[in-house]
Coordinates of C-alpha atoms and ligand atoms in Angstrom, one line a residue:
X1 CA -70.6 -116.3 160.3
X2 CA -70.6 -116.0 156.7
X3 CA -67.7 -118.0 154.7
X4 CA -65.5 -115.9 152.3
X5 CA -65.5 -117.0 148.6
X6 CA -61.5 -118.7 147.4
X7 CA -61.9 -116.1 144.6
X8 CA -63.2 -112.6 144.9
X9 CA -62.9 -113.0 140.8
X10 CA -66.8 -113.5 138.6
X11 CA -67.2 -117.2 139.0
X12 CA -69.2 -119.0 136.8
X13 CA -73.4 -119.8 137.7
X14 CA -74.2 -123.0 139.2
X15 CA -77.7 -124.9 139.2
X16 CA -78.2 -127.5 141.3
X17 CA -81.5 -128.7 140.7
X18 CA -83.3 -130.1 143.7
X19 CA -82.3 -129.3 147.8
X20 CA -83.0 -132.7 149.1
X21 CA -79.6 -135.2 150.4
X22 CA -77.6 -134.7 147.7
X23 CA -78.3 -131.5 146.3
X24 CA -77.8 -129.9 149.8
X25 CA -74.4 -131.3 149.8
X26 CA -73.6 -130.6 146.4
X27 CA -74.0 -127.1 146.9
X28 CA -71.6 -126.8 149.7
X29 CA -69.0 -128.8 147.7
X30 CA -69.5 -125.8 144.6
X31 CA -69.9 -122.7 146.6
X32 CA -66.7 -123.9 148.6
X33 CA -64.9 -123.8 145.1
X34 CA -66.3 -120.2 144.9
X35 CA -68.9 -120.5 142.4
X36 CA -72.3 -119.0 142.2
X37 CA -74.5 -121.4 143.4
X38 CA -78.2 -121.6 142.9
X39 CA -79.8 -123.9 145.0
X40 CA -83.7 -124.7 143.3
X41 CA -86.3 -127.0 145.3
X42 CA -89.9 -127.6 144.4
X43 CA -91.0 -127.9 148.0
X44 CA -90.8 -125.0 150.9
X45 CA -87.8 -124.7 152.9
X46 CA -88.6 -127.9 155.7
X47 CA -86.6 -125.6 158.1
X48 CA -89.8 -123.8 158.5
X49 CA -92.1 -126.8 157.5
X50 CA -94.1 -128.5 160.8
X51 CA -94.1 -131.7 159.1
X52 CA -92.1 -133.2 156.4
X53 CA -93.7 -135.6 154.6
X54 CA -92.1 -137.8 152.3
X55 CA -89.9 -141.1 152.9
X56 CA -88.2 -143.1 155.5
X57 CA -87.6 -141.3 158.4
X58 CA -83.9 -142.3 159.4
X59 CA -81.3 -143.6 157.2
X60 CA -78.2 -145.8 157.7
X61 CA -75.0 -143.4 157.1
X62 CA -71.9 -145.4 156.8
X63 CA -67.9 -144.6 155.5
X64 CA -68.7 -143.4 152.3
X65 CA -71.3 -140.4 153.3
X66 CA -69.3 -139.7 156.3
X67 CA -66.1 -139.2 153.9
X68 CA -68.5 -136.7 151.8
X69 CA -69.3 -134.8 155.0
X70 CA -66.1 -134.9 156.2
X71 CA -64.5 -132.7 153.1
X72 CA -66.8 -130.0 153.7
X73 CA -66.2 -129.8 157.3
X74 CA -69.9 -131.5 158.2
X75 CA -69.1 -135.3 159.4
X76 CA -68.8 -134.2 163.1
X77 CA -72.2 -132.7 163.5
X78 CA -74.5 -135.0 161.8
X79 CA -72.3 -138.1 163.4
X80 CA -72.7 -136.5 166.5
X81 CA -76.5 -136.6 165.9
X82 CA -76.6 -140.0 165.1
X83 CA -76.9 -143.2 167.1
X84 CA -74.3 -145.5 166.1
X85 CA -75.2 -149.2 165.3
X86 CA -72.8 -151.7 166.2
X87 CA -74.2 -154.8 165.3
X88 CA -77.2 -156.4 163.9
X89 CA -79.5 -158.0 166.4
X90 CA -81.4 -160.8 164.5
X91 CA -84.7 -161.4 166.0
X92 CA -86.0 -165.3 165.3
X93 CA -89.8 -166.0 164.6
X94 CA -89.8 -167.1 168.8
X95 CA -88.5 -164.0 169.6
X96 CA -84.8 -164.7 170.4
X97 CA -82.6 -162.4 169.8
X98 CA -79.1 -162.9 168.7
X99 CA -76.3 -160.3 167.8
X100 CA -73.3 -159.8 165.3
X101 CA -71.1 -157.4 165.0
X102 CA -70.7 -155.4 162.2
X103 CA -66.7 -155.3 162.5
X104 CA -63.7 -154.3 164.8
X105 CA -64.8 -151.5 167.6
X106 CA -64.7 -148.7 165.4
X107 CA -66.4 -149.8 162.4
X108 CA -70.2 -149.5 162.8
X109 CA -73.0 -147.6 161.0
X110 CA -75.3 -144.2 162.0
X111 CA -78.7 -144.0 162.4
X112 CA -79.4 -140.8 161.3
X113 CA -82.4 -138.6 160.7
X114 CA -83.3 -137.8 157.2
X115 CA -85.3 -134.3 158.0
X116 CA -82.4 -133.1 160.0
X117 CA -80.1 -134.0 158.0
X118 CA -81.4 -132.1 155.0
X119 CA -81.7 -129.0 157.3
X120 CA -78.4 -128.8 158.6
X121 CA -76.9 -129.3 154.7
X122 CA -79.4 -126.3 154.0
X123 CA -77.8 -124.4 156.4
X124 CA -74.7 -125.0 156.0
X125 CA -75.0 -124.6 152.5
X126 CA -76.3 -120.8 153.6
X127 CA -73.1 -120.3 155.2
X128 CA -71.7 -119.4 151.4
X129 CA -72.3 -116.1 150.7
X130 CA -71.8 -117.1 146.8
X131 CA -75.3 -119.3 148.1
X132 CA -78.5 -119.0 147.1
X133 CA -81.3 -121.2 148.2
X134 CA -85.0 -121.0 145.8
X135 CA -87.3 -123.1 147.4
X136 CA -91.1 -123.1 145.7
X137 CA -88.7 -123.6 142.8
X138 CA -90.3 -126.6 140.5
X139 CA -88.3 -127.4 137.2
X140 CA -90.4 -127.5 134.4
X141 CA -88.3 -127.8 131.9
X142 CA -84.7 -126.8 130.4
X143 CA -83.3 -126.5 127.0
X144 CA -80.2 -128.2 126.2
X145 CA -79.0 -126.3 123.3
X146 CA -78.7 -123.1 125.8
X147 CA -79.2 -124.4 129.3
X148 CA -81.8 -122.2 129.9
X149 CA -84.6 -123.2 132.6
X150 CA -87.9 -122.6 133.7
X151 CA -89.4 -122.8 137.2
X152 CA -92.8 -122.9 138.0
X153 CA -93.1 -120.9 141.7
X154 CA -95.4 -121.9 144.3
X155 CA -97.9 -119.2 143.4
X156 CA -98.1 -120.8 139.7
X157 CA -95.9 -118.2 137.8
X158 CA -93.1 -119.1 136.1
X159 CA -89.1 -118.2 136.2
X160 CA -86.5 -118.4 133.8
X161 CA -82.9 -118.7 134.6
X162 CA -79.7 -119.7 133.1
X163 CA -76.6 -121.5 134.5
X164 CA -73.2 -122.5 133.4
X165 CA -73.6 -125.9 134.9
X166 CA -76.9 -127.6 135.7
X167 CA -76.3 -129.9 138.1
X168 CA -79.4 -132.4 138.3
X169 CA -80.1 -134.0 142.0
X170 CA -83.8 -133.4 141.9
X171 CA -84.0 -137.3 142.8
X172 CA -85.4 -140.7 142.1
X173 CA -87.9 -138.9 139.0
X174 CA -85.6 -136.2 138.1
X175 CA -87.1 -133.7 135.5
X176 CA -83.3 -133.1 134.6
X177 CA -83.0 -136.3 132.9
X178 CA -86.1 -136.3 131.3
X179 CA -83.6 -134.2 128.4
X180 CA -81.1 -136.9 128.9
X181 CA -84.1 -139.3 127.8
X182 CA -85.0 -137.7 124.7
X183 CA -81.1 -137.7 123.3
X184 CA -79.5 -140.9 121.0
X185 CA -77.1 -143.0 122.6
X186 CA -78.3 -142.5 126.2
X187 CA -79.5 -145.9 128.2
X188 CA -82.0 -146.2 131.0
X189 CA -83.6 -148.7 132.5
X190 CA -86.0 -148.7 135.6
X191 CA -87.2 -151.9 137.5
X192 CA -89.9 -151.7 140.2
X193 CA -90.1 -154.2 143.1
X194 CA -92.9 -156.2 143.8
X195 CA -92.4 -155.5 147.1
X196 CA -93.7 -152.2 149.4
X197 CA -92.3 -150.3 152.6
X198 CA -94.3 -149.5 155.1
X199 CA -93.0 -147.8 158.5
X200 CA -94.2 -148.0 161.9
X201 CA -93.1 -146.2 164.7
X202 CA -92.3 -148.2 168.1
X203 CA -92.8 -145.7 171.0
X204 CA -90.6 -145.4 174.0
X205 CA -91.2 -147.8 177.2
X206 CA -91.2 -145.7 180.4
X207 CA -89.4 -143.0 178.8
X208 CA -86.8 -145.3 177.3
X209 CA -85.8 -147.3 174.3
X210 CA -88.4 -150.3 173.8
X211 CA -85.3 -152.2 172.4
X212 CA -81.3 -152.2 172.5
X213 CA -80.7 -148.9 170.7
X214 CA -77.1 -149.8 169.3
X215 CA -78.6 -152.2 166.7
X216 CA -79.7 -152.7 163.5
X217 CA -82.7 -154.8 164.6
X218 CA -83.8 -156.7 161.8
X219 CA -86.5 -159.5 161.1
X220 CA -85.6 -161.5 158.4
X221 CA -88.2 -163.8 157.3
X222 CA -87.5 -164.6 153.2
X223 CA -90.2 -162.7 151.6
X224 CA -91.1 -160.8 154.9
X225 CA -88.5 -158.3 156.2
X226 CA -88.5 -155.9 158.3
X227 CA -85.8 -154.0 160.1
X228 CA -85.8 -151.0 162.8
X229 CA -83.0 -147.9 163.4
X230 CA -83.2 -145.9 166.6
X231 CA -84.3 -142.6 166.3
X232 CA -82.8 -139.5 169.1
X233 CA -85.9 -139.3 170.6
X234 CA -86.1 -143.1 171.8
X235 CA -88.4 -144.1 169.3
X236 CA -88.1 -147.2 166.4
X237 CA -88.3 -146.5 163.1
X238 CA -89.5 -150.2 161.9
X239 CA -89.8 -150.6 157.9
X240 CA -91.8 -153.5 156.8
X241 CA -90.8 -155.3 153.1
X242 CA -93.8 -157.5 152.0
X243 CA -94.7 -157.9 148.3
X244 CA -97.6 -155.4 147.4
X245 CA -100.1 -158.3 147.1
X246 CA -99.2 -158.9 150.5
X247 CA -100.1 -155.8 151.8
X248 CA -103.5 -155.9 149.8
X249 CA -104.5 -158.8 151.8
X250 CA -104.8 -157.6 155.3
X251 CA -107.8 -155.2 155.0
X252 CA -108.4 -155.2 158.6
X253 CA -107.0 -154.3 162.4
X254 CA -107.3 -158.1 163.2
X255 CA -105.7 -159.3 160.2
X256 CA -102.9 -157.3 160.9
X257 CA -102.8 -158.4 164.1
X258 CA -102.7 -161.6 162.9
X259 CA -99.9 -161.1 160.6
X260 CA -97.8 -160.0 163.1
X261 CA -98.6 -162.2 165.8
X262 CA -97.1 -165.1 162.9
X263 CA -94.3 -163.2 162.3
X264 CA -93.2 -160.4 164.1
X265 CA -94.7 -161.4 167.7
X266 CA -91.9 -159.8 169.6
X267 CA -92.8 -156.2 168.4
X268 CA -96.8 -156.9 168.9
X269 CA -96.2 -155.6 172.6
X270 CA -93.3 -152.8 171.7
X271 CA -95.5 -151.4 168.8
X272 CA -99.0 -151.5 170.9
X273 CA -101.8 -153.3 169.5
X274 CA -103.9 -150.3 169.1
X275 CA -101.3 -148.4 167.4
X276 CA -100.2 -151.2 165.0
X277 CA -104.0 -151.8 164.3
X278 CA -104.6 -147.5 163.1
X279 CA -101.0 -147.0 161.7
X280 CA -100.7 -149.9 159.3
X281 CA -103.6 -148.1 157.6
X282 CA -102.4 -144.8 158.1
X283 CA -100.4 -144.4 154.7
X284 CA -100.6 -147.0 151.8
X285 CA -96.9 -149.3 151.1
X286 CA -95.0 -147.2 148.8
X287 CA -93.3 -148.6 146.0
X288 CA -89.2 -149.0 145.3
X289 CA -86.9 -148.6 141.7
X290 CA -84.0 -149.1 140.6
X291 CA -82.9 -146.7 137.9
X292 CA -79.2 -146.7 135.9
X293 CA -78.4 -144.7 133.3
X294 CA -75.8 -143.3 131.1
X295 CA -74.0 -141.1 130.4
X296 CA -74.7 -139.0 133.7
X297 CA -73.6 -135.8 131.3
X298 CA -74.4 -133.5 128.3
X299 CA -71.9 -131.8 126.7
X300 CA -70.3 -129.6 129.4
X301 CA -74.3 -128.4 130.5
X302 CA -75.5 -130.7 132.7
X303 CA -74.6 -133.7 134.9
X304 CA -76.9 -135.9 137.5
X305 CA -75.7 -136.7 140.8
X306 CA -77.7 -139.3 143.5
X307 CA -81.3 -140.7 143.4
X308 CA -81.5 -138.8 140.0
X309 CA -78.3 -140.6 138.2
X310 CA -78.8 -143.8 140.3
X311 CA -81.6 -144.7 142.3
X312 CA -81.3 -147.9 143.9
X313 CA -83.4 -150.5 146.1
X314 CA -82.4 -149.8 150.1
X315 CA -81.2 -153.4 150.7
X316 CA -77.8 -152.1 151.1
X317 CA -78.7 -149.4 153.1
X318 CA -76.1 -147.4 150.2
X319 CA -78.6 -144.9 148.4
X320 CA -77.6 -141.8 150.1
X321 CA -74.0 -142.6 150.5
X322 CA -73.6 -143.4 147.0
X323 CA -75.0 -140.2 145.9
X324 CA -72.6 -138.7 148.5
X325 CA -69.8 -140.3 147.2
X326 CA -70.9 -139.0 144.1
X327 CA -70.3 -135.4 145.4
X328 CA -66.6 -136.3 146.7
X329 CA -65.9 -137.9 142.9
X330 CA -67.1 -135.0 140.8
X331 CA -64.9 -133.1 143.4
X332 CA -61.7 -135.3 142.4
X333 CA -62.0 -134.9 139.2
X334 CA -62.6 -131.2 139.3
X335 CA -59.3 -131.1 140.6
X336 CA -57.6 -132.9 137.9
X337 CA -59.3 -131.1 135.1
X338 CA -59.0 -127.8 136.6
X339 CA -62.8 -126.9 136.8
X340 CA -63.3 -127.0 132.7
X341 CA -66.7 -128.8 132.6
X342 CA -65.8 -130.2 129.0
X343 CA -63.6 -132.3 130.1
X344 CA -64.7 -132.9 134.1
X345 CA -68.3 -134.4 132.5
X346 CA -67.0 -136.5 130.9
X347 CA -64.5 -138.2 132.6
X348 CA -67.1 -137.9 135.7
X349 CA -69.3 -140.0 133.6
X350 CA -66.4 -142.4 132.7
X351 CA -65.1 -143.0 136.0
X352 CA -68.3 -143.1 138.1
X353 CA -71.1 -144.8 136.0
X354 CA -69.4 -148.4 136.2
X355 CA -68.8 -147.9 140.5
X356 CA -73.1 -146.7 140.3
X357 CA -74.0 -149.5 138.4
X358 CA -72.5 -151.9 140.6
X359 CA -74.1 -151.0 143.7
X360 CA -77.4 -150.9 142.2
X361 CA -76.9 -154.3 141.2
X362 CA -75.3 -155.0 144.5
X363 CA -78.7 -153.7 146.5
X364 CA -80.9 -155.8 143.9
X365 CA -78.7 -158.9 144.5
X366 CA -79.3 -158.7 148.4
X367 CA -83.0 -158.0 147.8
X368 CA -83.6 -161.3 145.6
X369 CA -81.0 -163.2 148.0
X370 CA -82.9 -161.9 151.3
X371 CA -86.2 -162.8 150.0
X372 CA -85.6 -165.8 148.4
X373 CA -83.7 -167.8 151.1
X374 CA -82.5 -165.8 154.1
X375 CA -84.3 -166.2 157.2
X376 CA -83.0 -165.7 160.8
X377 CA -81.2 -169.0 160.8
X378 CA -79.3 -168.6 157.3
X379 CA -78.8 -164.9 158.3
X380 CA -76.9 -165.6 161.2
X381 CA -74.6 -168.4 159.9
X382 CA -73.8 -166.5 156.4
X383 CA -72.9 -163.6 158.8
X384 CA -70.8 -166.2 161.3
X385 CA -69.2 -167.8 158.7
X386 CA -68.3 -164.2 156.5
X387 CA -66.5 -163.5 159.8
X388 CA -64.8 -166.5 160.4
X389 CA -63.1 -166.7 156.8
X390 CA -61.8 -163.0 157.6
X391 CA -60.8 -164.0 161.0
X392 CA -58.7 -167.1 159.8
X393 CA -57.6 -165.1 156.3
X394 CA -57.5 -161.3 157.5
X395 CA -56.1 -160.0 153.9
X396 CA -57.3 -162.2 151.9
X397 CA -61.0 -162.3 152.7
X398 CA -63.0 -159.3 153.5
X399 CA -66.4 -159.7 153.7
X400 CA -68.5 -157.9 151.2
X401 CA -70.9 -155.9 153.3
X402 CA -67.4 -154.7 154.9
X403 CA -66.1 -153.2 151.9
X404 CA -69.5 -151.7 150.5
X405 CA -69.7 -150.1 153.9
X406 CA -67.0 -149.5 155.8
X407 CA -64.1 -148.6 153.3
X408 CA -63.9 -146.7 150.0
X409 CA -63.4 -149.7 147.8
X410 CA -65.2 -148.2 144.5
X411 CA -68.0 -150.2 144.4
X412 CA -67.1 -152.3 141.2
X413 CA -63.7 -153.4 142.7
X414 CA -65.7 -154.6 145.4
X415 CA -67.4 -156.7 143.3
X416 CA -64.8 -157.9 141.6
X417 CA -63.0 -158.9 144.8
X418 CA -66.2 -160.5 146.2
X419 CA -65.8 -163.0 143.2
X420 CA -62.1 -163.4 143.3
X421 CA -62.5 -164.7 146.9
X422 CA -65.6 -167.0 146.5
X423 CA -63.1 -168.6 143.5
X424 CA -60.1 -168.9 146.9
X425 CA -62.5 -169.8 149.0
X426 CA -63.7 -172.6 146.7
X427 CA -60.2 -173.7 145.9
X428 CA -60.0 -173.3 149.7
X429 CA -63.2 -176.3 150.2
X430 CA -61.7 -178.3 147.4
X431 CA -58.3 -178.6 148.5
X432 CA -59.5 -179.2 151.9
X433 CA -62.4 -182.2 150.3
X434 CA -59.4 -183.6 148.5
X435 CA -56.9 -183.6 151.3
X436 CA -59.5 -185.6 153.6
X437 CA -60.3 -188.2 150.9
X438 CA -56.3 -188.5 150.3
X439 CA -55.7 -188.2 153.8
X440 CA -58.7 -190.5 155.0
X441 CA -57.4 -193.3 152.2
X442 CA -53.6 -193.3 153.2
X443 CA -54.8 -194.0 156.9
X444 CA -57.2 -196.6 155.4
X445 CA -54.2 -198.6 153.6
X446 CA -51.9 -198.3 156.5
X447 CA -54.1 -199.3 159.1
X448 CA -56.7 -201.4 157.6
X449 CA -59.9 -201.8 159.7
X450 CA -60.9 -204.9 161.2
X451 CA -64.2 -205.6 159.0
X452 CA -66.0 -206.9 161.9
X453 CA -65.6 -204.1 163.7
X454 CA -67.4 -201.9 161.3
X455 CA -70.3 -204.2 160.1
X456 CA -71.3 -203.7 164.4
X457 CA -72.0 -200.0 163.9
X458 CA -73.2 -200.0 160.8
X459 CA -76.1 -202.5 161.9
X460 CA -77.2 -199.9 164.9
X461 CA -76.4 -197.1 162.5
X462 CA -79.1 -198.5 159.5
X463 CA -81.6 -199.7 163.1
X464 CA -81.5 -195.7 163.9
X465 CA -82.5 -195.0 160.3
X466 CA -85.5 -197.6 160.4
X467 CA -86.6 -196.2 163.5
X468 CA -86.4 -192.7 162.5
X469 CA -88.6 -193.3 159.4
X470 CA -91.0 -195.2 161.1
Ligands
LIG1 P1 -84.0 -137.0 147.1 O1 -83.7 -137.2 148.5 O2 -85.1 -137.6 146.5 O3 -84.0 -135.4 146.8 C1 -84.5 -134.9 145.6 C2 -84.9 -133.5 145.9 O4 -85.3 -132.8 144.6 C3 -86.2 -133.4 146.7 O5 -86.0 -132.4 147.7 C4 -87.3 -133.0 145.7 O6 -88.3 -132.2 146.3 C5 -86.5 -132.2 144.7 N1 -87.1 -132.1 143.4 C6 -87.6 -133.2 142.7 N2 -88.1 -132.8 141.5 C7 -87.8 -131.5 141.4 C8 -88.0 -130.5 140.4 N3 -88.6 -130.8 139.2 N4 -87.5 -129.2 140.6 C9 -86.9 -128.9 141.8 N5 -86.7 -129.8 142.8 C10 -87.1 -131.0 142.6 N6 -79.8 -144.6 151.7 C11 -78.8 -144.8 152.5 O7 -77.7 -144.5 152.3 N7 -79.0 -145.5 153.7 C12 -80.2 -146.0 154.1 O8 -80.4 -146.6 155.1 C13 -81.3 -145.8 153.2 N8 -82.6 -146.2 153.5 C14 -83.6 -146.0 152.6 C15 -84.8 -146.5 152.9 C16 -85.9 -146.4 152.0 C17 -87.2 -146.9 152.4 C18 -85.7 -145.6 150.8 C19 -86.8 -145.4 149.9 C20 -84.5 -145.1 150.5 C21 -83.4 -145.3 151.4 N9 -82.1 -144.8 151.1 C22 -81.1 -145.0 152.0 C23 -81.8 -144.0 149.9 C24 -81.9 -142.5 150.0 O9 -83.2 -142.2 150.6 C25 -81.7 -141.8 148.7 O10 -80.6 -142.4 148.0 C26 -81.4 -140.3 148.9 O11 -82.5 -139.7 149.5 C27 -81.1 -139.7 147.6 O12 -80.9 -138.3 147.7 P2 -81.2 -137.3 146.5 O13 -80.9 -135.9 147.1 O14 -80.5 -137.8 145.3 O15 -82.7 -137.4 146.2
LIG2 C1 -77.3 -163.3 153.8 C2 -77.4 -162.6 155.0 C3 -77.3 -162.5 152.6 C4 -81.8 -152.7 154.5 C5 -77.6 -161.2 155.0 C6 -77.5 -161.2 152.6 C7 -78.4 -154.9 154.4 C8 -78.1 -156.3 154.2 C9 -82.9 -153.5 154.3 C10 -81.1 -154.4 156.1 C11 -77.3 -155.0 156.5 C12 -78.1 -150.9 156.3 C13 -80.9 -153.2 155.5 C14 -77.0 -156.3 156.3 C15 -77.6 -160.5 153.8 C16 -79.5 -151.1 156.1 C17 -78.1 -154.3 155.5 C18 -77.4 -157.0 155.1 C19 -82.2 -155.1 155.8 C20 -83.1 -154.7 154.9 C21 -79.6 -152.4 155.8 C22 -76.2 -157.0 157.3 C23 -80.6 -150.1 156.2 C24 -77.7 -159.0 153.8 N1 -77.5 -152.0 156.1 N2 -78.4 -152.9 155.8 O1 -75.3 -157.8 157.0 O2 -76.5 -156.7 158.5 O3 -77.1 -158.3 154.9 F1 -82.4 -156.3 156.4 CL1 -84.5 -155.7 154.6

């Protein structure tokens, strides 16, 4: 059933540039205002596609994406499509397997599968009669000074078409922004990774799950990582980390083999040797960026939204529902402004460029932390003790990963919270260090001990330190 337009009234043009995650979404949020939207895409409609190629497979979808669904009446049918992880299960280098919970019953986070995800925005977005979806649609270029752009079709001939607003989600290496580039007083900056991804896929084991499904399963082995989501049809998705020079190194089946068997034994078995041996050299490691920018406007033209305003490293697992979030902001402030893009860009840019900035820094922070020192071990007591503090201070501490993922905290409060609590929990330690040495001394003076007493144990206590060195 087709959607009737709020306004039967000319509405002003729409371009948003690119149909993958964001721009899907985008377009639902616009044509539900009434506008004319223009949906361009340089690749075929996947709807029809037999296979997608292009990255990760699933994606974790947590509070912030499922708030942007929610507003244009799509949360329950991806969630319903997704397989909700509870916990992270932490495998150790021997294999054992230990769980923690990613908060109270309700709060956990959805596996979800990128390719149908995409569609059912597409569609949805086709629901709008004020829709229109160009795919074989490649921008080429566009001209600032009239907003006119042009296309390059599939068949190689070109298209020329002008918008009101340009709205630029055409991703990670967004031709949008290469005007934003060219203009005085815009910044950018754009850091690769040493590391590379690489995903395997871990079959089903007699027609079931090879592992427990409701998990994030993740390996984390400092420089190593590797983590797996559960896919609908009872497969793994498992996404390998290692530094590109790492990567070069194994040239061969054994080596791989190898590799794993050191370690990732556990999944040796889950993935099949045969398969890990063919599909590790299947596709080469693909590389990651971070990109920030600003301002994410010009004049009342153009704006960028997701990978293209902010792309950021997927150690937070908060790509996509940043650039979601980014739909339900530019929405907000739509409102307040009453729709006039002069003054909606701009204060877009204003409000969300500091909450982008900060989770791009907040993925790159958990990407130098995990590889530098976090291995199964640290993993699991950073996680225990994160809980405990919010279990002995509920309002006062909230863990980080909490407020990133399960609440709507703009991102730069949450940073700024994170590092008001270290400074209580720190005040927390040193009161606590200073109350035992006061504590410890008053007893001392009041009940002195006898000297002999002490000199006994501390004889046996300096013989177990010989003997241990020895
Ligand atoms: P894209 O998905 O890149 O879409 C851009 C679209 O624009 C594409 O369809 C492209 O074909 C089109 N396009 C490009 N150029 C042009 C042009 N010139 N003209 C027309 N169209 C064009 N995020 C999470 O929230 N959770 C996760 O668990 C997660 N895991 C990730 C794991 C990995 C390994 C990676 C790499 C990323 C992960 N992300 C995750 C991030 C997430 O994938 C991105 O943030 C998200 O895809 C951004 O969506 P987008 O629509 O902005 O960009
Ligand atoms: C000490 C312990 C410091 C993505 C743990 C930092 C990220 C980080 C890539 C997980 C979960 C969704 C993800 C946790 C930390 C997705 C995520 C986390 C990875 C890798 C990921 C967690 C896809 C960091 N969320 N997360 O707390 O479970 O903690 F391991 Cl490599």
């Amino acid at each position: 059933m087709e959607k009737s337009a709020e306004e039967p009234t000319k509405k002003k043009v729409v371009a948003v540039v690119g149909g993958g995650l964001v721009g899907a979404l985008n377009a639902c949020y616009f044509a539900k205002r009434g506008f004319e939207v223009e949906v361009f895409e340089t690749r075929e409609d996947i709807r029809q596609a037999k296979i997608v190629k292009g990255r990760s497979i699933n994606l974790a979808l947590s509070h912030r994406g499922r708030e942007a669904l929610k507003h244009v009446g799509m949360e329950e049918k991806i969630t319903s499509q997704g397989i909700p992880m509870h916990a992270r299960m932490i495998h150790s280098p021997s294999g054992k397997q230990s769980q923690i919970p990613y908060g109270k019953k309700g709060q956990y986070i959805l596996s979800v599968d990128r390719a149908n995800l995409n569609k059912q925005l597409l569609t949805e977005a086709e629901t709008y009669p004020n829709t229109k979806l160009n795919f074989g649609h490649k921008l080429q270029d566009w001209s600032v000074e009239t907003g006119l752009m042009t296309f390059v079709r599939s068949d190689g001939s070109e298209d020329q078409i002008q918008a009101d607003l340009i709205v630029g989600c055409d991703g990670a290496f967004s031709a949008i922004r290469k005007q934003f580039m060219r203009r005085s007083r815009c910044n950018y900056s754009q850091t690769y990774i040493p590391h590379g991804y690489m995903e395997l896929t871990m079959p089903p084991i007699n027609g079931e799950f090879a592992m427990k499904p409701n998990y994030l399963h993740i390996w984390p082995r400092n420089t190593f990582m590797m983590i797996a989501l559960p896919n609908l049809d009872k497969t793994f998705t498992c996404t390998l980390f290692m530094p590109f020079e790492d990567f070069e190194k194994i040239t061969t089946g054994d080596e791989v083999v190898e590799f794993f068997q050191k370690y990732f034994s556990d999944t040796i078995p889950l993935i099949g040797l045969d398969a890990l041996k063919r599909d590790y050299f299947r596709l080469p490691a693909l590389p990651m960026v971070s990109i920030k920018c600003s301002p994410y406007h010009i004049g009342d033209k153009c704006v960028l939204m997701g990978d293209a305003a902010h792309a950021v490293v997927p150690f937070y697992g908060q790509g996509m529902n940043a650039g979601f979030e980014d739909c339900i902001v530019f929405d907000e402030v739509m409102d307040q402004f009453n729709e006039d893009f002069s003054a909606v860009l701009p204060e877009y840019t204003r409000v969300r460029v500091p909450d982008d900035h900060a989770i791009a820094d907040l993925a790159m922070y958990n990407y130098i932390e995990m590889r530098a020192h976090v291995n199964s071990t640290w993993f699991l007591f950073r996680k225990h003790v994160d809980n405990f503090l919010h279990f002995l201070m509920p309002k006062t501490i909230i863990p980080l990963y909490t407020m990133v993922t399960f609440t709507r905290t703009r991102y730069h409060k949450a940073v700024e919270r994170w590092h008001w609590q270290d400074k209580v929990i720190n005040r927390g330690l040193l009161l606590s260090a200073t109350g035992a040495v006061l504590g410890g001394s008053y007893l001392l003076i009041k009940n002195p001990p006898d000297i002999n007493k002490l000199i006994i144990p501390a004889e046996k206590l300096w013989n177990r330190v010989v003997a241990l060195r020895t």
